[in-house]
PDB file of C-alpha atoms in Angstrom:
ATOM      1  CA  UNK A   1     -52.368  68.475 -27.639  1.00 62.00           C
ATOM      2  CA  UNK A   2     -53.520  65.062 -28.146  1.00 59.00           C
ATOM      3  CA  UNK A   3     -55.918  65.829 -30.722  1.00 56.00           C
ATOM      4  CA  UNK A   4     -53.189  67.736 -32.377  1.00 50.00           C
ATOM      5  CA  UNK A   5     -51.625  66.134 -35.290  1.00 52.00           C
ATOM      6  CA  UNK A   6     -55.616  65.264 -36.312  1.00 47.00           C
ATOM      7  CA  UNK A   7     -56.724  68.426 -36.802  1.00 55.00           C
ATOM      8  CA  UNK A   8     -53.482  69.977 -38.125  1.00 67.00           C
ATOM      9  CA  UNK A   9     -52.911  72.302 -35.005  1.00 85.00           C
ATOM     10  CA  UNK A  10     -50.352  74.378 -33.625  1.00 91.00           C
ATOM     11  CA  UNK A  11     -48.902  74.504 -30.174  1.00 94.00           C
ATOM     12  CA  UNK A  12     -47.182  77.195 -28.517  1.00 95.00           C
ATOM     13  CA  UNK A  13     -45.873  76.555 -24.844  1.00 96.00           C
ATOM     14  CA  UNK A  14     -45.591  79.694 -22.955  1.00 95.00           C
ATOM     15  CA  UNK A  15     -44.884  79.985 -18.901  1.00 92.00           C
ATOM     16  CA  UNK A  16     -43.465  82.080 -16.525  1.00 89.00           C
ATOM     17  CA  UNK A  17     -40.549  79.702 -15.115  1.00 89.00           C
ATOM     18  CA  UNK A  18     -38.526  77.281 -17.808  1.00 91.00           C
ATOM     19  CA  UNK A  19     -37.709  73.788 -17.211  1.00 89.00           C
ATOM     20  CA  UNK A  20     -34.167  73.311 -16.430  1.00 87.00           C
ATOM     21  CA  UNK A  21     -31.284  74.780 -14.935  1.00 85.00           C
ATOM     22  CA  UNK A  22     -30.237  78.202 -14.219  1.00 81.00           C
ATOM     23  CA  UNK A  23     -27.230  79.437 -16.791  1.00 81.00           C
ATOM     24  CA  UNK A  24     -25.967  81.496 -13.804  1.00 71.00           C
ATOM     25  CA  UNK A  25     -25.625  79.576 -11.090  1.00 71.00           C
ATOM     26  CA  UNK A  26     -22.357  78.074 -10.570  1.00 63.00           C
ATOM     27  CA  UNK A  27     -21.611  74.361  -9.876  1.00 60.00           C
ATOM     28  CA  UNK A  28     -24.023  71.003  -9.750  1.00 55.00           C
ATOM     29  CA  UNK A  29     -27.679  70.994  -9.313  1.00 52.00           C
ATOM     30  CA  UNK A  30     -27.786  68.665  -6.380  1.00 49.00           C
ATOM     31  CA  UNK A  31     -25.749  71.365  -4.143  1.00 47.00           C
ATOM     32  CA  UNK A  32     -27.922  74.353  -5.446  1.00 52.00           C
ATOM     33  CA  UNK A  33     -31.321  74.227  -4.997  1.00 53.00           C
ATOM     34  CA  UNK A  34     -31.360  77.495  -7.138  1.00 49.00           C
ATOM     35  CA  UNK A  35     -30.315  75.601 -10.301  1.00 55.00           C
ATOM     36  CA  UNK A  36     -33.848  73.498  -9.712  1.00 66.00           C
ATOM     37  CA  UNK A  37     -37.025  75.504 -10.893  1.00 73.00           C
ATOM     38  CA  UNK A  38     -39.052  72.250 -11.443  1.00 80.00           C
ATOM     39  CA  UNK A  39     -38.913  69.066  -9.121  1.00 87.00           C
ATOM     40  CA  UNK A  40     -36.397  66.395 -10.716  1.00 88.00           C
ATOM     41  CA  UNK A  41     -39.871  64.422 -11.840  1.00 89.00           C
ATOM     42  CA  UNK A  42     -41.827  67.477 -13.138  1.00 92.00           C
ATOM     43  CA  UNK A  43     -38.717  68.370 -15.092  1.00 92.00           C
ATOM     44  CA  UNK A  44     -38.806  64.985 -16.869  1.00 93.00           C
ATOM     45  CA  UNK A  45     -42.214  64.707 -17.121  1.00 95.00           C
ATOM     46  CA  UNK A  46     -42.401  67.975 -19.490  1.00 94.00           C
ATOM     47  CA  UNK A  47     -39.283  67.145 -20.943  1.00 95.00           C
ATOM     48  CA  UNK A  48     -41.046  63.770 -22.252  1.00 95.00           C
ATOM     49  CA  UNK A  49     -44.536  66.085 -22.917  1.00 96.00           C
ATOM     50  CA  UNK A  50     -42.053  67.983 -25.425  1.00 96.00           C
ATOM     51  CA  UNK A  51     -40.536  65.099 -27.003  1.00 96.00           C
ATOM     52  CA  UNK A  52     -43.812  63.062 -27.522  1.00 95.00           C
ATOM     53  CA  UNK A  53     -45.652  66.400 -29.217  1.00 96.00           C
ATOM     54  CA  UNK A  54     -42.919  68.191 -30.486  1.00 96.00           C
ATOM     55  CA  UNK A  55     -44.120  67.706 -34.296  1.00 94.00           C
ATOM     56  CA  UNK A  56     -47.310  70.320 -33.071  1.00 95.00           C
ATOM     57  CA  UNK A  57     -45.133  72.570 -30.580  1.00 96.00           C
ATOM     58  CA  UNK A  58     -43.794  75.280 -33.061  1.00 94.00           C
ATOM     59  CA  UNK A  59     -42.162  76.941 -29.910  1.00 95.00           C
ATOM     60  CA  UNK A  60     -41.901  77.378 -26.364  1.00 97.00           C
ATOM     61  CA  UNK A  61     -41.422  80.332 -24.554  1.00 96.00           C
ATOM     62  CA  UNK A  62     -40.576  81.977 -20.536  1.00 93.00           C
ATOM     63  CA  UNK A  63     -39.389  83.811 -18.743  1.00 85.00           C
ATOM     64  CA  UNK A  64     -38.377  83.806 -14.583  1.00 81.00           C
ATOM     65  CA  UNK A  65     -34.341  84.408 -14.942  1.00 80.00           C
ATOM     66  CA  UNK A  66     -34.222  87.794 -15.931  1.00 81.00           C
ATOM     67  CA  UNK A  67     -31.969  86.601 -18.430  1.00 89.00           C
ATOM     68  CA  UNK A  68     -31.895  85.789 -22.064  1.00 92.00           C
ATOM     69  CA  UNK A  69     -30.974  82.989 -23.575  1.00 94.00           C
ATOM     70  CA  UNK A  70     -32.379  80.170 -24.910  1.00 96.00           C
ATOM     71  CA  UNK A  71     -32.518  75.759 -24.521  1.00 96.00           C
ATOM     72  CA  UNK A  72     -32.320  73.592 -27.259  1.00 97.00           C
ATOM     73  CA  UNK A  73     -34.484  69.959 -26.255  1.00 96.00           C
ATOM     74  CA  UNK A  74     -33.465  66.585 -27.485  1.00 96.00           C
ATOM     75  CA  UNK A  75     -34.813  63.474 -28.692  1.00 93.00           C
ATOM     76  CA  UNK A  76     -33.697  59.746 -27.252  1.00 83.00           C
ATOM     77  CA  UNK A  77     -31.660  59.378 -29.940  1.00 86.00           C
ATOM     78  CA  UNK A  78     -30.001  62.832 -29.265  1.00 90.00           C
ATOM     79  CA  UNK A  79     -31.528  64.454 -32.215  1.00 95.00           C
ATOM     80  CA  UNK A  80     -32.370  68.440 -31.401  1.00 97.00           C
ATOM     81  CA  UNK A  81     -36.463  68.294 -31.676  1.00 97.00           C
ATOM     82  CA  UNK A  82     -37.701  71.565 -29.867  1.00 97.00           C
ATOM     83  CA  UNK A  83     -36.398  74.680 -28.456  1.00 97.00           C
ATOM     84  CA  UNK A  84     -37.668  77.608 -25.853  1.00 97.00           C
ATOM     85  CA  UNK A  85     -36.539  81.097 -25.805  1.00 97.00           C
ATOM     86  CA  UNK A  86     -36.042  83.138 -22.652  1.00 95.00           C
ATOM     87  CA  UNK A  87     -36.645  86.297 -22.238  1.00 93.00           C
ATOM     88  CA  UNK A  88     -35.899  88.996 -20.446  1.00 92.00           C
ATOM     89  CA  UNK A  89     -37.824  90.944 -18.010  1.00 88.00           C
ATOM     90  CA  UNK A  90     -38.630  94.441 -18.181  1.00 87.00           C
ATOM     91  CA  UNK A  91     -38.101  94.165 -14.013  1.00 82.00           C
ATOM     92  CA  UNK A  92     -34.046  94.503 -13.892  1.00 79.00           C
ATOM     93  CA  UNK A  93     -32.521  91.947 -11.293  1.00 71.00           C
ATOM     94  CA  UNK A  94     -30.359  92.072  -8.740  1.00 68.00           C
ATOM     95  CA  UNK A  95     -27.992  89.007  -7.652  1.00 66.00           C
ATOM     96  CA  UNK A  96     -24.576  87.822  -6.372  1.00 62.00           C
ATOM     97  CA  UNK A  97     -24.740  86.022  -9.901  1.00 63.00           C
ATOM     98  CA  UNK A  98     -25.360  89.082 -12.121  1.00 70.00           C
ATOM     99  CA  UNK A  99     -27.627  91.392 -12.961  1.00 80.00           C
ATOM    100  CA  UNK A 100     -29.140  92.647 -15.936  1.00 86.00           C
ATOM    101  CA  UNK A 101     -31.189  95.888 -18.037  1.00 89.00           C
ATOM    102  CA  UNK A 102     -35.112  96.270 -18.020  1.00 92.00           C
ATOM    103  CA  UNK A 103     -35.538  94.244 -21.657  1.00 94.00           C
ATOM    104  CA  UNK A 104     -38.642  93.847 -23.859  1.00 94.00           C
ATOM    105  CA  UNK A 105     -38.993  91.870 -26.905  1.00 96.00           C
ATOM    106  CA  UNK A 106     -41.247  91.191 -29.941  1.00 97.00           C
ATOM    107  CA  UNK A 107     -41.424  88.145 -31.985  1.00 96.00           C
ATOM    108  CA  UNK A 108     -42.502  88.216 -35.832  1.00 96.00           C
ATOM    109  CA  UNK A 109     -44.060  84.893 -36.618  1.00 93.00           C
ATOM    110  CA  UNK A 110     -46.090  83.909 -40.146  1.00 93.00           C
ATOM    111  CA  UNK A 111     -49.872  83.549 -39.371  1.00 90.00           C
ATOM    112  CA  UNK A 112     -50.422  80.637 -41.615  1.00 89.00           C
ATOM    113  CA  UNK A 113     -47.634  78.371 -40.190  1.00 89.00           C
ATOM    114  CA  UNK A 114     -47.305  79.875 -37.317  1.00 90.00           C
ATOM    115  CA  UNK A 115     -43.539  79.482 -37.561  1.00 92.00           C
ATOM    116  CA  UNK A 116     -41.341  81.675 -35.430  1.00 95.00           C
ATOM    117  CA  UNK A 117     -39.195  83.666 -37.844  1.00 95.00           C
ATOM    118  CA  UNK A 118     -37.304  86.233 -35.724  1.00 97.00           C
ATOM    119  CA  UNK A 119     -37.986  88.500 -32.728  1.00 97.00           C
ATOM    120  CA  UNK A 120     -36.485  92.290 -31.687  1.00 98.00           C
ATOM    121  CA  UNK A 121     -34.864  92.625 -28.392  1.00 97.00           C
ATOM    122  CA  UNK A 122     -35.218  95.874 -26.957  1.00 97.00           C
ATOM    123  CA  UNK A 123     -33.179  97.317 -23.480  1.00 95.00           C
ATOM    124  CA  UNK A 124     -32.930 100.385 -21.422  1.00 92.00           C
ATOM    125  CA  UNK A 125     -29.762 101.705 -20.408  1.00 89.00           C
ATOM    126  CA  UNK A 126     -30.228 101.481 -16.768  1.00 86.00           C
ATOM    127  CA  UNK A 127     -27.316 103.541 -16.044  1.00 83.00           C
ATOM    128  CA  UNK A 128     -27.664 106.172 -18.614  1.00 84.00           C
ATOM    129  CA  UNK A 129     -31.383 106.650 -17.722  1.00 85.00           C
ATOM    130  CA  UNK A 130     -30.238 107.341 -13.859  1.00 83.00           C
ATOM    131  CA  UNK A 131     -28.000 109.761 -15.020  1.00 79.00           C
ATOM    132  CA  UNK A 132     -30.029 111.924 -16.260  1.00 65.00           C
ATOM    133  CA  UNK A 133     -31.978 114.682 -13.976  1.00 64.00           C
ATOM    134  CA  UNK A 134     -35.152 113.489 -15.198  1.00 60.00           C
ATOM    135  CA  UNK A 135     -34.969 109.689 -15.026  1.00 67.00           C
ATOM    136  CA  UNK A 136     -36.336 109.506 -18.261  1.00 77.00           C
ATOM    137  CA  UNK A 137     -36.260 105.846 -19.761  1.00 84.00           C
ATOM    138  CA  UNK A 138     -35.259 105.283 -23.801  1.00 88.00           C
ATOM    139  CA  UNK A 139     -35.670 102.310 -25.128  1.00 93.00           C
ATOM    140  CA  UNK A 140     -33.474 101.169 -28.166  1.00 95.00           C
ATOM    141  CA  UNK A 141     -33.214  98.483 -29.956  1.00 97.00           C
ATOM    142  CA  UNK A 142     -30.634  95.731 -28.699  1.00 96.00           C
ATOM    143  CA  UNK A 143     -30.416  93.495 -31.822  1.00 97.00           C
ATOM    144  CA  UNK A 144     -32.269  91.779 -34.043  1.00 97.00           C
ATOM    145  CA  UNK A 145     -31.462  87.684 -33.462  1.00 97.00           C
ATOM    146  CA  UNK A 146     -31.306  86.368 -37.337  1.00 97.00           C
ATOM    147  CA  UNK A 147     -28.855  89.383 -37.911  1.00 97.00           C
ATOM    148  CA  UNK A 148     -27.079  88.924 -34.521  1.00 96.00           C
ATOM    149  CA  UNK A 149     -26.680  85.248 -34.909  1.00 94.00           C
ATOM    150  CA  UNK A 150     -26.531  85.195 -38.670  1.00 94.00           C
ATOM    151  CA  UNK A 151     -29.332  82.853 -38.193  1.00 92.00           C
ATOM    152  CA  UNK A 152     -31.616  82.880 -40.604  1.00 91.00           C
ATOM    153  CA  UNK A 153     -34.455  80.691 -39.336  1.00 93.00           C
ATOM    154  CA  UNK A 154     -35.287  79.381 -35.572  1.00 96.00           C
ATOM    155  CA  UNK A 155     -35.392  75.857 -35.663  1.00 96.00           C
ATOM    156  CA  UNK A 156     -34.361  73.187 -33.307  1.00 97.00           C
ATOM    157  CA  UNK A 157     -31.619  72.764 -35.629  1.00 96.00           C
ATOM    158  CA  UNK A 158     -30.361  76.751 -36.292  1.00 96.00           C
ATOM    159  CA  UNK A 159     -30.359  76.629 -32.201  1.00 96.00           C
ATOM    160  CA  UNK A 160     -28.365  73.093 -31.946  1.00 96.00           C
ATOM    161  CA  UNK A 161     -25.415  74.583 -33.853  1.00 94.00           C
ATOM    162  CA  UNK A 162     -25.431  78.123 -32.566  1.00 94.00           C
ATOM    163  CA  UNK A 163     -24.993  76.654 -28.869  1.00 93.00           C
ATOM    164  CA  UNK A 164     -22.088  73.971 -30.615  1.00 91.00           C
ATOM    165  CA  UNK A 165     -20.473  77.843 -31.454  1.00 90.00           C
ATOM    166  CA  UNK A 166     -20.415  78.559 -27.615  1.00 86.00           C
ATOM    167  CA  UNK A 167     -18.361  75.692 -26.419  1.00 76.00           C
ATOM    168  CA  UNK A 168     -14.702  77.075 -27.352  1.00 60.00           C
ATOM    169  CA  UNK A 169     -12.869  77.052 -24.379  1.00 49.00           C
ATOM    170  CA  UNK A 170     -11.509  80.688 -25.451  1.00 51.00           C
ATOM    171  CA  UNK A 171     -13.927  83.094 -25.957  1.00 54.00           C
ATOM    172  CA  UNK A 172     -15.223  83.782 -29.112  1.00 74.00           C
ATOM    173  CA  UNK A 173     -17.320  85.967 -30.969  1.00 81.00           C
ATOM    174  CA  UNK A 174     -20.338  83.929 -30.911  1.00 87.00           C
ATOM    175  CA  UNK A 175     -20.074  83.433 -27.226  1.00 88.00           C
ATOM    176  CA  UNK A 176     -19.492  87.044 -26.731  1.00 88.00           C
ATOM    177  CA  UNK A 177     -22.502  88.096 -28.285  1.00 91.00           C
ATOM    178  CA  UNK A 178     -24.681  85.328 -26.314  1.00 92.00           C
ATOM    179  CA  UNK A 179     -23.597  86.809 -22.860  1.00 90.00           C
ATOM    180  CA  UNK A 180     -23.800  90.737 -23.655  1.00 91.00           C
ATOM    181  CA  UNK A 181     -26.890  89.653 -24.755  1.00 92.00           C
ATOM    182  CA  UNK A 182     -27.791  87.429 -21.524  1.00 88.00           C
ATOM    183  CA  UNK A 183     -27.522  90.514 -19.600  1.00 88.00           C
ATOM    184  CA  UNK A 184     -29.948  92.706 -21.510  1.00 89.00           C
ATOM    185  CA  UNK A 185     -26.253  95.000 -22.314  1.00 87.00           C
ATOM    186  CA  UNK A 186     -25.257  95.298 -18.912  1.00 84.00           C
ATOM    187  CA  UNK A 187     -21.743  93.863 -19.019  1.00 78.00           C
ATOM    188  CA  UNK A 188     -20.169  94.528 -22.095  1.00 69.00           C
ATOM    189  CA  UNK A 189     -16.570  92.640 -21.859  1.00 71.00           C
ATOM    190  CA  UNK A 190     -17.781  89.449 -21.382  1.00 69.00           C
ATOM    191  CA  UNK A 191     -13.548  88.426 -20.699  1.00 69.00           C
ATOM    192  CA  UNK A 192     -13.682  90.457 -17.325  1.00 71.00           C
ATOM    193  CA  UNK A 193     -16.892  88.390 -15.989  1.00 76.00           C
ATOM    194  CA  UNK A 194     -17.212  85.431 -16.987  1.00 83.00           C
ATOM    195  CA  UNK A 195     -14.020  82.564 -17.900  1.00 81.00           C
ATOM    196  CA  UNK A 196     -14.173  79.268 -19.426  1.00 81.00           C
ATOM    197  CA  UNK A 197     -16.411  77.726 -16.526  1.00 82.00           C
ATOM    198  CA  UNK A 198     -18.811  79.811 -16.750  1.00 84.00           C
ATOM    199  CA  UNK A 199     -19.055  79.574 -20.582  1.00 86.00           C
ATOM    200  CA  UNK A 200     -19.417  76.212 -20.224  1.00 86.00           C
ATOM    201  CA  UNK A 201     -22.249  76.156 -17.604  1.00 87.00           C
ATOM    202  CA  UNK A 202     -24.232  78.540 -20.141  1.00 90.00           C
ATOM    203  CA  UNK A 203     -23.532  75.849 -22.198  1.00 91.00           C
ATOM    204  CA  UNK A 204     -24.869  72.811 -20.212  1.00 90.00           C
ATOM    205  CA  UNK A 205     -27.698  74.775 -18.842  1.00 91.00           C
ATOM    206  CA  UNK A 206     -29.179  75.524 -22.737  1.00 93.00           C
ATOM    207  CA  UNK A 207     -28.326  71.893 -24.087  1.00 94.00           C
ATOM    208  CA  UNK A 208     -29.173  69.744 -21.086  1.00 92.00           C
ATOM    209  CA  UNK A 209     -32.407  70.598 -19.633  1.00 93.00           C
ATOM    210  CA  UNK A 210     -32.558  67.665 -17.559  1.00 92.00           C
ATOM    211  CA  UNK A 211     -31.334  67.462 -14.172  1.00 90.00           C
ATOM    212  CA  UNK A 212     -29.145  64.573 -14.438  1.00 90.00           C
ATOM    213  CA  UNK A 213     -27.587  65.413 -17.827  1.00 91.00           C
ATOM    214  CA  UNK A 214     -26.952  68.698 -16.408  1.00 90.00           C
ATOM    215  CA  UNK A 215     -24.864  67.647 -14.092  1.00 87.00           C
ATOM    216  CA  UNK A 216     -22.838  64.696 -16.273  1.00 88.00           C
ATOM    217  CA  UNK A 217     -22.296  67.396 -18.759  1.00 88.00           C
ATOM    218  CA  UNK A 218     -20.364  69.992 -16.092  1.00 85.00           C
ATOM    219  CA  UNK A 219     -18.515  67.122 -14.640  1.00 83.00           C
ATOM    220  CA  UNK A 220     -17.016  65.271 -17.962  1.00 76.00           C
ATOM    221  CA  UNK A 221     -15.368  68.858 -19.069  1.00 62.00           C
ATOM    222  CA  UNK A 222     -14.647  70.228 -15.512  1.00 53.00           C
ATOM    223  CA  UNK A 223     -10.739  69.001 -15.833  1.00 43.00           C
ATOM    224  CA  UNK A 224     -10.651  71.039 -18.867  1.00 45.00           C
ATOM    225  CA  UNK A 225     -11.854  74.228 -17.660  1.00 42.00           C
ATOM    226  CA  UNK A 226     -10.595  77.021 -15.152  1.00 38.00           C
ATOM    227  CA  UNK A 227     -11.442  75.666 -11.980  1.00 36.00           C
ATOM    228  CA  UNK A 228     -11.507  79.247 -10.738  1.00 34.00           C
ATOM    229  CA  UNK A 229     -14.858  81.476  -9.684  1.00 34.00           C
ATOM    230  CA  UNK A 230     -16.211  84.737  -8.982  1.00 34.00           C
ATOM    231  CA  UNK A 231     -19.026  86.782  -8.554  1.00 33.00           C
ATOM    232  CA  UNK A 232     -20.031  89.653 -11.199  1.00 35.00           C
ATOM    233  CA  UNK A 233     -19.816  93.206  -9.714  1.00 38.00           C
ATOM    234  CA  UNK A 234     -23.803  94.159  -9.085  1.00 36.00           C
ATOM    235  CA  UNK A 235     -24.442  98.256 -10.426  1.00 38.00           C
ATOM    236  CA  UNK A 236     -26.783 100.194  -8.829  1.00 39.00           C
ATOM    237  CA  UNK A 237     -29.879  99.446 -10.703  1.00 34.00           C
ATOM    238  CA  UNK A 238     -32.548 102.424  -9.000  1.00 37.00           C
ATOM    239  CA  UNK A 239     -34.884 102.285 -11.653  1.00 35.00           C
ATOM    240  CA  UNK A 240     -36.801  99.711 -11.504  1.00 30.00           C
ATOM    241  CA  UNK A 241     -39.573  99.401 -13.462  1.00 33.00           C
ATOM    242  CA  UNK A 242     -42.499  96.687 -12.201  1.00 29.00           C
ATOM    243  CA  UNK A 243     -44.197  95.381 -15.613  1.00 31.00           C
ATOM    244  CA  UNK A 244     -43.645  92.475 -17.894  1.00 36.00           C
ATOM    245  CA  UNK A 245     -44.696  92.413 -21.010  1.00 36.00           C
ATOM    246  CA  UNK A 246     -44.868  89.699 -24.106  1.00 41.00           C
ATOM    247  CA  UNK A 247     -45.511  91.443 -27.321  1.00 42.00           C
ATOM    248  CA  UNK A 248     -45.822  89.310 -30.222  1.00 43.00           C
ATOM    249  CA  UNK A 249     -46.414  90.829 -34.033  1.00 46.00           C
ATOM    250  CA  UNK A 250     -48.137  89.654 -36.966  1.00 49.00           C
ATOM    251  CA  UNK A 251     -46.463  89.621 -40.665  1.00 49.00           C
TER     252      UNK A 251
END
């Protein structure tokens, strides 16, 4: 990446397991070593990697939690300069902290810029496909994320104010769409498993990637939130499929 910016190059980041904290996992990071994929220094030292190149990286990209959302990186100044999208795996999971559909996802990008411009998320009804005497697996598409979001671009920016739209207190439509969609479909009333602290824990985990901020950020609102917790209901996920796959198309 160094010789970067010289010869006009692109960078995309891609990786199995994210920097940050888990959007799942209840509570600080210093109690949980769960919430702590990286070491506290490795975790800073990409988060600075980001910052110092993020002119050249045009988007980052993982995987690991099963889940999907997304983190939004800042500058020293506090000024949103990358992002990473999560996605989910086509391997369903199975925790005390939720679960999720088999998901698989394609990303349209231009060629010459190599500028993200949207991506498909597809799912498989886990439930419906064990229901059937066959166990034959559909896939359909989920959503679309510039129509789901209304977003139309994926920038830094786009991804700064869609995660400022999750931080109502009170659910709200935006927030309900994030977490049906963090669970590849599985739990569709977002009201019956997750309440204000868990919204806000989404929250901290996609806008403060490091460890320390993390943890400030769940602490200054944790007067204003429901101080009560519990774990999502787990289905019986059978079919379990062991492939993941990255599929990215051309326009």
């Amino acid at each position: 990446m160094v010789a970067g910016p010289k010869g006009h190059n692109i960078v995309y980041l891609v990786g199995h397991m994210p920097p940050g904290s888990h959007e799942r996992q209840r509570g600080f990071p210093q109690a949980h070593a769960a919430h702590l994929v990286y070491t506290d220094y490795h975790n800073r030292k990409y988060l600075e990697l980001v910052r110092k190149f993020a002119d050249i990286i045009v988007g980052q990209f993982f995987g690991h939690l099963h889940s999907d959302t997304f983190r939004v990186i800042y500058g020293e100044r506090g000024r949103p300069v990358s992002w990473a999208l999560l996605a989910p795996s086509i391997t369903p999971k199975r925790s005390s902290e939720g679960a999720n559909n088999p998901g698989l996802r394609i990303y349209k990008f231009d060629k010459d810029t190599g500028q993200v411009l949207d991506y498909t998320q597809y799912y498989l009804d886990l439930s419906q496909a064990n229901s059937k005497s066959k166990g034959e697996a559909n896939w359909s598409i989920e959503y679309t994320f510039s129509s789901y979001y209304g977003i139309s671009e994926i920038t830094p920016n786009t991804l700064h104010q869609l995660a400022d739209k999750l931080t109502a207190v009170n659910h709200n439509t935006f927030f309900d769409r994030y977490y049906t969609a963090n669970s590849v479909k599985l739990y569709s009333n977002p009201h019956q498993s997750c309440d204000a602290n868990c919204a806000h824990n989404h929250y901290c985990a996609i806008t403060r990637v490091d460890y320390e901020e993390f943890a400030h950020c769940l602490k200054t609102a944790a007067s204003a939130l429901a101080s009560s917790s519990f774990l999502v209901p787990v289905p019986n996920l059978s079919l379990i499929v062991l492939i993941s796959i990255l599929v990215i198309s051309k326009v």
